[in-house]
XYZ file of N, CA and C in Angstrom:
753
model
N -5.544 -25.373 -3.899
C -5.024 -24.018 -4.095
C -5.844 -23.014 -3.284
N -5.087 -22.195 -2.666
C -5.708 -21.098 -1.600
C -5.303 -20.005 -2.599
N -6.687 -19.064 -2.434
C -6.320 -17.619 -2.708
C -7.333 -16.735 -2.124
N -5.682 -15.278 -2.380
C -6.068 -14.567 -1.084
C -6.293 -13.327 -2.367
N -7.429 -11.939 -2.248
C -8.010 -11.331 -2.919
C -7.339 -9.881 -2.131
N -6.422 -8.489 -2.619
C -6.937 -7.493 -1.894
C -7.541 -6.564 -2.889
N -8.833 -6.259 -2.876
C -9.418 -5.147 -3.279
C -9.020 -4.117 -3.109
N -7.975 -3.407 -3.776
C -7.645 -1.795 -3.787
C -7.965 -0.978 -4.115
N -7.822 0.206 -4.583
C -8.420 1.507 -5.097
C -8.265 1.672 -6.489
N -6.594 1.065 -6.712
C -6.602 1.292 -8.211
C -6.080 -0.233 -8.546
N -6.150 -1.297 -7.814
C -5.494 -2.812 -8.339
C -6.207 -3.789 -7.366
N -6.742 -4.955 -7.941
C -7.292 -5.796 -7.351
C -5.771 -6.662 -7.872
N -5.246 -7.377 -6.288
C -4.341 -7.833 -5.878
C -4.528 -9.592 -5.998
N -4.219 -10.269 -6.385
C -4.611 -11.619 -6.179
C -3.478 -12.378 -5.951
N -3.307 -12.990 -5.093
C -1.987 -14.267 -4.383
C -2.476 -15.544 -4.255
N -1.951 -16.426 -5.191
C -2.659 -18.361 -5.483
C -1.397 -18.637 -4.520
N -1.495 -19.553 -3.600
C -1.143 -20.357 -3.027
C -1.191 -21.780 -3.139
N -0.314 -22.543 -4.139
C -0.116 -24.285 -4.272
C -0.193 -24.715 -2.969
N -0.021 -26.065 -2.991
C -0.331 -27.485 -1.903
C 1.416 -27.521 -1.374
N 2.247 -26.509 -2.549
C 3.418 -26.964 -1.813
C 4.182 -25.082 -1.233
N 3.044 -24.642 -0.848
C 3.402 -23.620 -0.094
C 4.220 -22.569 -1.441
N 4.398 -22.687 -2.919
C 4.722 -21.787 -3.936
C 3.731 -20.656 -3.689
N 3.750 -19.096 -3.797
C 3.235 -18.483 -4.577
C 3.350 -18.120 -5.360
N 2.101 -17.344 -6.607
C 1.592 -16.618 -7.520
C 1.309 -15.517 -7.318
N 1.196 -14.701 -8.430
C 0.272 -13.183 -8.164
C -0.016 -12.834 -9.643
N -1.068 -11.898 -9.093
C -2.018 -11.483 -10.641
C -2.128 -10.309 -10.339
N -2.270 -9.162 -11.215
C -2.520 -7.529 -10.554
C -3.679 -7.062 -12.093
N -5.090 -6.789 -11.240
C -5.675 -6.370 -12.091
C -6.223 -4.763 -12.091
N -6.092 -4.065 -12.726
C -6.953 -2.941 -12.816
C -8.352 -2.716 -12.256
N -8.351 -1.805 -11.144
C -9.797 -2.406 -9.797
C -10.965 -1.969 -11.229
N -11.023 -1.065 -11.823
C -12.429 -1.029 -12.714
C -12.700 -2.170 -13.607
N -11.531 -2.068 -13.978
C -11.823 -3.321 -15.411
C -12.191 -4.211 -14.692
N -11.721 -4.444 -13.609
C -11.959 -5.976 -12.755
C -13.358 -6.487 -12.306
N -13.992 -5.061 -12.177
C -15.083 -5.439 -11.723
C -16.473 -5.097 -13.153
N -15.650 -4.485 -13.564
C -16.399 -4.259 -15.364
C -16.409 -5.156 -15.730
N -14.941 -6.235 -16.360
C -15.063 -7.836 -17.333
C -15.149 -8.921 -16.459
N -14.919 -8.762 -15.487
C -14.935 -9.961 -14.954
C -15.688 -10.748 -13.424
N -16.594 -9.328 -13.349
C -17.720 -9.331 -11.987
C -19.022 -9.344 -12.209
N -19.742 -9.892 -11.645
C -21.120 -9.925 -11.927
C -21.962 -9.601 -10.619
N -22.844 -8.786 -10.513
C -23.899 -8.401 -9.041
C -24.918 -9.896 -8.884
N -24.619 -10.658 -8.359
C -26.118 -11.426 -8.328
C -26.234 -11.800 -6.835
N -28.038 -11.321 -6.715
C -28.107 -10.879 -5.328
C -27.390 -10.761 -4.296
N -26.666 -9.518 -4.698
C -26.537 -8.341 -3.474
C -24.572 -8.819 -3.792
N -24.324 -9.797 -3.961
C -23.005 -10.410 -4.158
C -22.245 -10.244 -5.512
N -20.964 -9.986 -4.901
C -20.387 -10.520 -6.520
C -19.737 -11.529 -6.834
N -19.956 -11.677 -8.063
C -19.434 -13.073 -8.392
C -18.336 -13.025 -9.302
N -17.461 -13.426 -8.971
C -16.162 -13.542 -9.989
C -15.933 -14.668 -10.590
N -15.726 -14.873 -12.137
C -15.115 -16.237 -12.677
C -14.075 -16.385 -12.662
N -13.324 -17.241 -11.637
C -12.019 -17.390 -11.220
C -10.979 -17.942 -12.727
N -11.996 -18.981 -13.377
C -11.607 -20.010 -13.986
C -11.130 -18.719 -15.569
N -12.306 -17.899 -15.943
C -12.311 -17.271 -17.033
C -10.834 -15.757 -16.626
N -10.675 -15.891 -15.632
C -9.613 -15.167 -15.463
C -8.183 -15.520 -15.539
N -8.231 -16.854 -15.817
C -6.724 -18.192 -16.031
C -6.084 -18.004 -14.640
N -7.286 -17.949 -13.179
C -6.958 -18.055 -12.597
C -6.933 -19.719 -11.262
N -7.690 -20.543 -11.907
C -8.563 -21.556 -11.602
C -9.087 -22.031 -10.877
N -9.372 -23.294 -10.083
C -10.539 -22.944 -9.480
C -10.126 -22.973 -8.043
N -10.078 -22.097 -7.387
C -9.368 -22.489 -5.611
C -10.566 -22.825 -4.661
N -10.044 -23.839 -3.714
C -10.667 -24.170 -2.657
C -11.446 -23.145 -1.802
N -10.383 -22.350 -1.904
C -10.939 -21.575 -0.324
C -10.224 -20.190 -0.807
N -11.510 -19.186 -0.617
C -11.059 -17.599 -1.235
C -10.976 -17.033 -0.018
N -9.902 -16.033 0.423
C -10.333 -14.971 1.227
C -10.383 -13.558 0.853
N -10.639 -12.937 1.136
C -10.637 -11.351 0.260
C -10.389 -9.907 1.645
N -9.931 -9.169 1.047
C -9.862 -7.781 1.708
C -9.899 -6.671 1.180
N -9.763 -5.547 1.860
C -9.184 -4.270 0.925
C -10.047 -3.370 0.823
N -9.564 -2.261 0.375
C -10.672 -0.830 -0.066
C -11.970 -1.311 -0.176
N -11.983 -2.360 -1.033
C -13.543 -2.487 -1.274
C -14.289 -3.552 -0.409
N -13.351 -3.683 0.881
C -14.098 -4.591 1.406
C -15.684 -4.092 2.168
N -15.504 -3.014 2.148
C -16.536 -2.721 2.674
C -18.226 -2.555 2.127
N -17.526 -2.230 0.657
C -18.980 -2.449 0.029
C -18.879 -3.094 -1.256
N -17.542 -4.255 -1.531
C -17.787 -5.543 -1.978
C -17.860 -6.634 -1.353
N -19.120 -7.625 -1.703
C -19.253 -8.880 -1.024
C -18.924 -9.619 -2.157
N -17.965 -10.707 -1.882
C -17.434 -11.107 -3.117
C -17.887 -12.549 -2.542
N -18.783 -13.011 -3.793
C -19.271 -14.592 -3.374
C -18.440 -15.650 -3.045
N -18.448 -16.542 -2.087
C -18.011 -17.635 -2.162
C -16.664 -16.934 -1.467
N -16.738 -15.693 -0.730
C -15.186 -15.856 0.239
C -15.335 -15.012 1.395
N -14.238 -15.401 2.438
C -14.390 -15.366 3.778
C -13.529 -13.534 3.712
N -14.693 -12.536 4.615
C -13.848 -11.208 4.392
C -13.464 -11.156 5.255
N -12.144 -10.720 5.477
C -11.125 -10.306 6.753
C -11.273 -8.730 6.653
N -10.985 -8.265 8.236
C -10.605 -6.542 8.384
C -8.829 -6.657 7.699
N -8.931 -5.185 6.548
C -8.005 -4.784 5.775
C -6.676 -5.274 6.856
N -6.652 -4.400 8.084
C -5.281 -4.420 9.020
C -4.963 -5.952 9.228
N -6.108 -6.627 9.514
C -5.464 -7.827 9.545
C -4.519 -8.945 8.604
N -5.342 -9.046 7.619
C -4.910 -9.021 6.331
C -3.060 -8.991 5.990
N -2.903 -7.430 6.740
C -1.567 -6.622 5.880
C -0.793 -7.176 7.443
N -1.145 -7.541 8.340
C -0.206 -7.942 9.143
C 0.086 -9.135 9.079
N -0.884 -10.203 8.978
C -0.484 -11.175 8.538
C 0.456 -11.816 7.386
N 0.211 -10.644 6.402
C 1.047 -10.335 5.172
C 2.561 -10.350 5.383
N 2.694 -9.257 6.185
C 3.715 -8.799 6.531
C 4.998 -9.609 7.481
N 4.223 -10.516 8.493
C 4.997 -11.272 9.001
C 5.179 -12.813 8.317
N 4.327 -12.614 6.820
C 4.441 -14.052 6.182
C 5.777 -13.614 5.645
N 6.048 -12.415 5.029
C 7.251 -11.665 3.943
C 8.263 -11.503 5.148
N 8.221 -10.867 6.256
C 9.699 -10.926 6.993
C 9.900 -11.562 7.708
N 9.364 -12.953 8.444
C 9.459 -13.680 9.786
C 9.751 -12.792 10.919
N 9.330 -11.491 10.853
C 8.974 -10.844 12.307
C 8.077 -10.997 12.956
N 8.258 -10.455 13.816
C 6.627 -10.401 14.967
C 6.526 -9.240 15.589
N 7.820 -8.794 15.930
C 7.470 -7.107 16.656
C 8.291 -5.937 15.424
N 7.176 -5.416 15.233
C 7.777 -4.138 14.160
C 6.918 -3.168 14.224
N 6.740 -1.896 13.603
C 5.354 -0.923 13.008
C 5.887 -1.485 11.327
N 4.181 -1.031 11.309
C 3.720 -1.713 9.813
C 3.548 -0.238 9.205
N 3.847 -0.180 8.454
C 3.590 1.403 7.673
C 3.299 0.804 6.131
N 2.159 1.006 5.964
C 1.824 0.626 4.684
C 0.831 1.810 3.856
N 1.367 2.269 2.558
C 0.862 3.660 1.888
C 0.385 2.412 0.589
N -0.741 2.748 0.406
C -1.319 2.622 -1.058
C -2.084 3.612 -1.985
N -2.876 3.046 -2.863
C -3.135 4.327 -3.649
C -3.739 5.382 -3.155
N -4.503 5.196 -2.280
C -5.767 6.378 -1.036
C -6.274 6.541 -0.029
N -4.977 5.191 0.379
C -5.020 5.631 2.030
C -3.526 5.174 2.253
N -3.431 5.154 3.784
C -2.346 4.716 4.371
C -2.647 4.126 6.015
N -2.087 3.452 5.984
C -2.124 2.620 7.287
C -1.191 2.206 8.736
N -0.653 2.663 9.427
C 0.059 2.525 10.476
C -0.490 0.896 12.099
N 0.307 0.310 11.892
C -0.123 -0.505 12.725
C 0.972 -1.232 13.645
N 1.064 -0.686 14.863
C 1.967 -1.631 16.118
C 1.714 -2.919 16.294
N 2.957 -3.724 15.722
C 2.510 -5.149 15.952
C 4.045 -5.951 17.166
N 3.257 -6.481 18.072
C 4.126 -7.255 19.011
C 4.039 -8.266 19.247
N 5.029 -9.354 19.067
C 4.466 -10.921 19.656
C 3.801 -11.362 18.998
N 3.548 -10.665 17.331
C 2.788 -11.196 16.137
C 1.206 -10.967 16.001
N 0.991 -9.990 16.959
C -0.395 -9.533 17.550
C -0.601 -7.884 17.762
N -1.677 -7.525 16.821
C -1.657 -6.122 16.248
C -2.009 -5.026 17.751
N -1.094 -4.131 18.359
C -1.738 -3.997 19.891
C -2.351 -2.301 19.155
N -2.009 -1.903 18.203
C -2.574 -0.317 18.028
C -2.787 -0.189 16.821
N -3.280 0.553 15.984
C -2.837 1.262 14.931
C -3.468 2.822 14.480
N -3.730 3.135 13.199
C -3.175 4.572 13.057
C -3.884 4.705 11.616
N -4.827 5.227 11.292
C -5.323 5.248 9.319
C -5.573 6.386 8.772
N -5.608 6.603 7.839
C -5.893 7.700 6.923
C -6.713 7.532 5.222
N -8.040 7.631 5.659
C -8.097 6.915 4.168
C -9.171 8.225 3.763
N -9.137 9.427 4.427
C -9.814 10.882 4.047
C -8.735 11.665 2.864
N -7.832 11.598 3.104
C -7.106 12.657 2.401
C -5.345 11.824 1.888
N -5.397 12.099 0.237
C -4.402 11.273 -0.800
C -3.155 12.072 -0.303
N -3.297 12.955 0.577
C -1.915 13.881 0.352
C -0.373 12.580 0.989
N -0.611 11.296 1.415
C 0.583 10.791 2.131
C -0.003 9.438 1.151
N -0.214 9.503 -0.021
C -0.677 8.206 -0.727
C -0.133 8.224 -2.322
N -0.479 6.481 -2.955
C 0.234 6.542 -4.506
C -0.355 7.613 -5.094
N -1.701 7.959 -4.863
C -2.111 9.157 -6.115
C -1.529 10.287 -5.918
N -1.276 10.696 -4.601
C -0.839 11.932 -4.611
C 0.789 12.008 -5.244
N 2.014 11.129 -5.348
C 2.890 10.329 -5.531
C 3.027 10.694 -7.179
N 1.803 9.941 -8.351
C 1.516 9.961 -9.174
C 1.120 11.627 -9.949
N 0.146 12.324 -8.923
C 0.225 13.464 -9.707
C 1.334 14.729 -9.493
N 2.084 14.409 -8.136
C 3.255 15.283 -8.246
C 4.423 14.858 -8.873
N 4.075 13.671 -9.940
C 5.190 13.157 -10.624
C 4.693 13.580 -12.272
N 3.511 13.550 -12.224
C 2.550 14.348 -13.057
C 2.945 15.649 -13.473
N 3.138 16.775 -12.581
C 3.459 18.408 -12.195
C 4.804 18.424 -12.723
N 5.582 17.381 -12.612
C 7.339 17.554 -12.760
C 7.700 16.994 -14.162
N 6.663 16.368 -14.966
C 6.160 15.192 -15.841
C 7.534 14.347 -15.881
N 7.940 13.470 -14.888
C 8.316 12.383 -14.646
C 8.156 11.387 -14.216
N 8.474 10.049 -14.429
C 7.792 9.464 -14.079
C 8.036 8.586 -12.236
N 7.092 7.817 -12.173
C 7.671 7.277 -10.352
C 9.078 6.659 -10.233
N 9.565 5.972 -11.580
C 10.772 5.301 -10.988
C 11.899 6.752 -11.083
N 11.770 7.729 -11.646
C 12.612 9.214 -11.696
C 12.272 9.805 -10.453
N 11.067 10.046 -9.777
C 10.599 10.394 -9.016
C 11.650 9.734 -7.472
N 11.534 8.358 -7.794
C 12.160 7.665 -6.331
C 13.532 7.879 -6.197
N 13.702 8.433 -7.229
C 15.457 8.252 -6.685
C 16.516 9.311 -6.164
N 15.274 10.536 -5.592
C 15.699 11.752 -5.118
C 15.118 11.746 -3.756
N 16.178 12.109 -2.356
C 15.771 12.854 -1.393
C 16.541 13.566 -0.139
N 17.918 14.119 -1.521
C 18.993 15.185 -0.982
C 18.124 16.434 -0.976
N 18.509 17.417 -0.192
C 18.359 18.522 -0.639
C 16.924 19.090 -1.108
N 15.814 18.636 -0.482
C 14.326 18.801 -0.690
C 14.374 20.185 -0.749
N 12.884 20.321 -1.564
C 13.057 22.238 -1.226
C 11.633 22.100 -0.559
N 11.362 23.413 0.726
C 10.187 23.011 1.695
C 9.265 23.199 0.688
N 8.168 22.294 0.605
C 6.475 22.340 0.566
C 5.777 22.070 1.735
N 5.203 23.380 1.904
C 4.400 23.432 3.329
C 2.794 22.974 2.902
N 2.414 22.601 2.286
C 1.094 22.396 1.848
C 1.015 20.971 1.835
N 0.094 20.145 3.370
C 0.189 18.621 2.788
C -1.414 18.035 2.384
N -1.868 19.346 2.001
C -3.254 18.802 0.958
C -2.537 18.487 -0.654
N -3.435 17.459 -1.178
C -2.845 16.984 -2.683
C -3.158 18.102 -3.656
N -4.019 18.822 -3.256
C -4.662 19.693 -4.511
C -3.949 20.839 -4.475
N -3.968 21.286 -2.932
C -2.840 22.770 -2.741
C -1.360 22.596 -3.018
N -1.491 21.159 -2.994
C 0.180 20.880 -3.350
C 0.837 21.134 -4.517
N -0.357 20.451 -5.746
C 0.585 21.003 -7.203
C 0.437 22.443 -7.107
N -0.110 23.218 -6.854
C 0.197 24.635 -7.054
C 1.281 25.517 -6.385
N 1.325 24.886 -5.068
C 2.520 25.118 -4.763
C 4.168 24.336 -5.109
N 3.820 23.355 -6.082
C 4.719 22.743 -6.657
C 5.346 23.401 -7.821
N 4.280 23.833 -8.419
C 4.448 24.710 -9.692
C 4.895 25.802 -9.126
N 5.002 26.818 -8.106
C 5.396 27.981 -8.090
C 7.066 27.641 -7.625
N 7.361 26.450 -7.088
C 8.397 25.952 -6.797
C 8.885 25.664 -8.359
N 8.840 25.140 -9.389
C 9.086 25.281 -10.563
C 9.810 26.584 -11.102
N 8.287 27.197 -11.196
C 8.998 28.849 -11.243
C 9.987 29.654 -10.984
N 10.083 29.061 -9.493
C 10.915 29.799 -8.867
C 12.831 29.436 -9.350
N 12.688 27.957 -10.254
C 14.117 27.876 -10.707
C 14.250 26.997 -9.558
N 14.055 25.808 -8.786
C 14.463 25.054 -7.905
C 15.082 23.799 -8.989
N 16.076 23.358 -8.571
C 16.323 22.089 -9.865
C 15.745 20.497 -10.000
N 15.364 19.845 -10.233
C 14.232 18.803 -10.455
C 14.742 17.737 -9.435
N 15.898 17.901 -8.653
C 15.806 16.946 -8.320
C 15.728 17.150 -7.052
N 15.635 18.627 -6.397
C 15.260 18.991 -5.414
C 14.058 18.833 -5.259
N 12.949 19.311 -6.270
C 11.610 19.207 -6.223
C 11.590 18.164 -6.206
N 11.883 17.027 -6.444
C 11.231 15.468 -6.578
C 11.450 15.092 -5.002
N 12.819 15.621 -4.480
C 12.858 15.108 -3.007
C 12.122 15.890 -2.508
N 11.348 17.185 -2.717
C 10.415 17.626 -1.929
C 9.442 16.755 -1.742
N 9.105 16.852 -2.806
C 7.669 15.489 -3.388
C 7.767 14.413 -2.000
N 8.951 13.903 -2.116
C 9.202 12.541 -1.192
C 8.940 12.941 -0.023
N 9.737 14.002 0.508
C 9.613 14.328 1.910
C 8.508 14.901 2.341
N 7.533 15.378 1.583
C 6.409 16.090 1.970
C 5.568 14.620 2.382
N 5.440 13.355 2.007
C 4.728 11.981 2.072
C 5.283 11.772 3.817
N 6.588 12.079 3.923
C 7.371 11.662 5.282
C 6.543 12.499 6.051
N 6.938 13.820 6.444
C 6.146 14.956 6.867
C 4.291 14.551 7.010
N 3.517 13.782 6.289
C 2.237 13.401 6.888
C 2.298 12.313 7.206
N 2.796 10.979 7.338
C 3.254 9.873 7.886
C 4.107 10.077 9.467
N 4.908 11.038 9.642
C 5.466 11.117 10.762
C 4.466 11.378 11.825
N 3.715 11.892 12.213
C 3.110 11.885 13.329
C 2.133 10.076 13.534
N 1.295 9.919 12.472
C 1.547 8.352 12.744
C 2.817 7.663 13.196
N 3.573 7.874 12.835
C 4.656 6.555 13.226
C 5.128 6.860 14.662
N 5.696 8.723 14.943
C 6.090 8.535 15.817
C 4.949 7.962 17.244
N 3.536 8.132 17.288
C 2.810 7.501 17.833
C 3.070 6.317 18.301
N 3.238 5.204 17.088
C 3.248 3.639 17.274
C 4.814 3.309 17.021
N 5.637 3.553 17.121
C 7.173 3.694 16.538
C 7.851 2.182 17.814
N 8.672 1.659 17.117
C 8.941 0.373 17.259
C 10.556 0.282 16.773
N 11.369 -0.740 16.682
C 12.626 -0.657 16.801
C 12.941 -0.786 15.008
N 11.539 -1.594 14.422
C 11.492 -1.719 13.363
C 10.768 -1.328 12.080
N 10.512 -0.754 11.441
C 9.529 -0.211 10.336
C 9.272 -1.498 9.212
N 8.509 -2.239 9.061
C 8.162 -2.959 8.165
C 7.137 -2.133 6.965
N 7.799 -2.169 5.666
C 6.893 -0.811 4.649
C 6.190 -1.188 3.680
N 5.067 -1.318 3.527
C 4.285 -2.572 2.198
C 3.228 -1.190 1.593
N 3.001 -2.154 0.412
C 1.738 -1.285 -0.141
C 2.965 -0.504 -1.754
N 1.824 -0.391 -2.669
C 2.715 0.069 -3.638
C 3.900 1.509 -3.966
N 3.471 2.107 -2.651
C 4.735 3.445 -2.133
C 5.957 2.903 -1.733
N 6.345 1.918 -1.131
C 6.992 1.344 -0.434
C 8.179 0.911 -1.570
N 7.850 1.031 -2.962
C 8.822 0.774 -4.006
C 9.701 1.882 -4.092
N 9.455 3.030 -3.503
C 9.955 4.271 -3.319
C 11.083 4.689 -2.853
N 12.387 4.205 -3.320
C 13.340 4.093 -2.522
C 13.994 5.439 -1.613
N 13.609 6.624 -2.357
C 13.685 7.309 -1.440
C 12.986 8.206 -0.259
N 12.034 7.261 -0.667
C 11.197 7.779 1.210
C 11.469 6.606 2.019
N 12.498 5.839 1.477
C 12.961 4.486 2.627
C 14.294 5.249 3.013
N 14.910 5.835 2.167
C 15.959 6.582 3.080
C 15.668 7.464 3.729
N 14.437 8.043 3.583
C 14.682 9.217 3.975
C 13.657 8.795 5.577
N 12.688 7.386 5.716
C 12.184 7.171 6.947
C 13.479 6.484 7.720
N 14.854 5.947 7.392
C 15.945 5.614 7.903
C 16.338 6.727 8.647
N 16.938 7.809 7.613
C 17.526 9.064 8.016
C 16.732 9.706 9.218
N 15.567 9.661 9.146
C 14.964 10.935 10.294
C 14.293 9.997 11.482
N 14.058 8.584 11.451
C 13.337 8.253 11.959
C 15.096 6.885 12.967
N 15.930 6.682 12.048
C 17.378 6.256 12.732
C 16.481 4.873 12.936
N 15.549 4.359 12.445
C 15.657 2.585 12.544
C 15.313 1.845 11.310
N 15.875 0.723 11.251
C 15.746 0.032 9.565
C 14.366 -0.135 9.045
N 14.233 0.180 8.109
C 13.066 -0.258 6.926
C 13.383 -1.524 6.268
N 12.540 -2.151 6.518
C 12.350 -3.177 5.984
C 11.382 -3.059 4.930
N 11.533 -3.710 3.623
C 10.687 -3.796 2.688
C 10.581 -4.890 1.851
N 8.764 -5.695 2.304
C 9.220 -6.778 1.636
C 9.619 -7.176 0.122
N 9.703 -8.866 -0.154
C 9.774 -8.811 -1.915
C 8.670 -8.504 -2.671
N 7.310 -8.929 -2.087
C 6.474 -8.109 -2.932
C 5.254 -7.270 -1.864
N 5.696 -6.308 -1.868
C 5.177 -4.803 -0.797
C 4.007 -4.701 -1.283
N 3.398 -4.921 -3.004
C 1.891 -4.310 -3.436
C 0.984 -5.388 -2.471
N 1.318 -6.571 -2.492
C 0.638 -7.951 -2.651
C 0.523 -8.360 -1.529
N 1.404 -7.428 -0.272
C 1.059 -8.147 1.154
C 0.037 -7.809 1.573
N -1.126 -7.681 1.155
C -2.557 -8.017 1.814
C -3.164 -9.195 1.467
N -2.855 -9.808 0.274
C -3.404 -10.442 -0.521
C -2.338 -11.885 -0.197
N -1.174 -11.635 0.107
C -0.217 -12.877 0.912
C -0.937 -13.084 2.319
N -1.120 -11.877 2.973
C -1.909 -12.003 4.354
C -3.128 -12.971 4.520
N -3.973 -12.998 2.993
C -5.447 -13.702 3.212
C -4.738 -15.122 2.957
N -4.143 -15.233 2.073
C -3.710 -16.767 1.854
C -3.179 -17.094 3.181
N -2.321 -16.425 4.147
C -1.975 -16.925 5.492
C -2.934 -16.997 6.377
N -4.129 -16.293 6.213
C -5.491 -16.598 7.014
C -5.721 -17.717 6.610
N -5.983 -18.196 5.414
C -6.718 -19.232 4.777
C -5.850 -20.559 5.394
N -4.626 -20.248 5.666
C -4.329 -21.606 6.271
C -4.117 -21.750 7.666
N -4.959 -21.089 8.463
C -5.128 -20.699 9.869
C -6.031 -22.084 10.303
């Protein structure tokens, strides 16, 4: 059994890979994860695979937010981009697409051709084009993400694409009597609006969209509508980093 680890911001991602090419997945809460079930011993961490009913795999690979200042014992760390491309062409059998992948606190843009990453594009300073920001302007409207996704007629403008200046100017949009489902497609389109200058950069015939935003159905219409090429989104969009390491692992 191969497994592939992505360390996220708010979910440690895990993908078991059987002998007969099946996968699994596990989604843990990144604090708790490293609260019940991590241990520091020198300089490393150590995870009990087995005490997690996850059991015991051959060969770990790991990535993600915390790859940088988790060393997770006993596994091989890949760079995040690689990871999510490999991911990505395990979930669509492409090879030439842009990778647009939003998670909880960053986001990621990456030109891939011939199955080989030639550019990409990141943002991991500012939540305003990410799940948290997603989460608290669904917060401001108090609805929740699956109410949230299913608007993006008729946006009303938010010119503010900081997260913090945003609910306030969300709320005065409130005020002002805009109807909820305009504001929610604002919400959406304001994520498009800081993502667009990435894409149009690396822009490709195809948009491949992973990462837990990507459940968002209407910022998939609405990167169709303005951007005029298909979105693709795989079956499981949180987990393609963590599909990506298991496809390293059998490199």
């Amino acid at each position: 059994m191969l497994c592939g680890i992505d360390l996220g911001s708010r979910n440690v991602k895990v993908a078991l890979r059987d002998q007969d090419g099946s996968l699994s997945f596990h989604k843990f809460d990144t604090v708790s994860f490293y609260r019940e079930h991590g241990r520091a011993v020198e300089g490393q961490l150590r995870v009990d695979f087995a005490a997690l009913g996850l059991g015991v795999p051959e060969r770990v690979v790991a990535t993600g937010y915390g790859r940088q200042t988790i060393n997770l014992q006993g596994a091989e760390i890949i760079p995040e981009l690689k990871a999510h491309v490999l991911g990505a062409i395990q979930q669509t059998n492409l090879t030439d697409f842009t990778l647009l992948d939003l998670g909880g606190q960053d986001s990621k843009v990456v030109l891939v051709a011939r199955g080989k990453m030639l550019d990409f594009q990141t943002n991991d300073k500012c939540a305003a084009s990410t799940g948290r920001y997603l989460e608290n302007m669904a917060a401001v409207l108090d609805i929740d993400l699956a109410e949230l996704s299913r608007h993006y007629e008729n946006p009303v403008d938010l010119s503010s694409t900081c997260a913090i200046f945003g609910e306030t100017e969300l709320i005065g949009k409130v005020v002002e009597g805009h109807t909820l489902a305009s504001l929610a497609a604002g919400v959406n389109y304001t994520i498009f609006k800081r993502i667009k200058p990435m894409l149009k950069k690396l822009m490709s015939d195809t948009i491949v969209f992973t990462g837990g935003v990507a459940r968002n159905q209407a910022l998939v219409k609405i990167l169709e509508r303005e951007l005029g090429v298909p979105v693709v989104v795989p079956t499981h969009p949180q987990f393609n980093g963590a599909i990506g390491c298991c496809s390293y692992a059998l490199e």
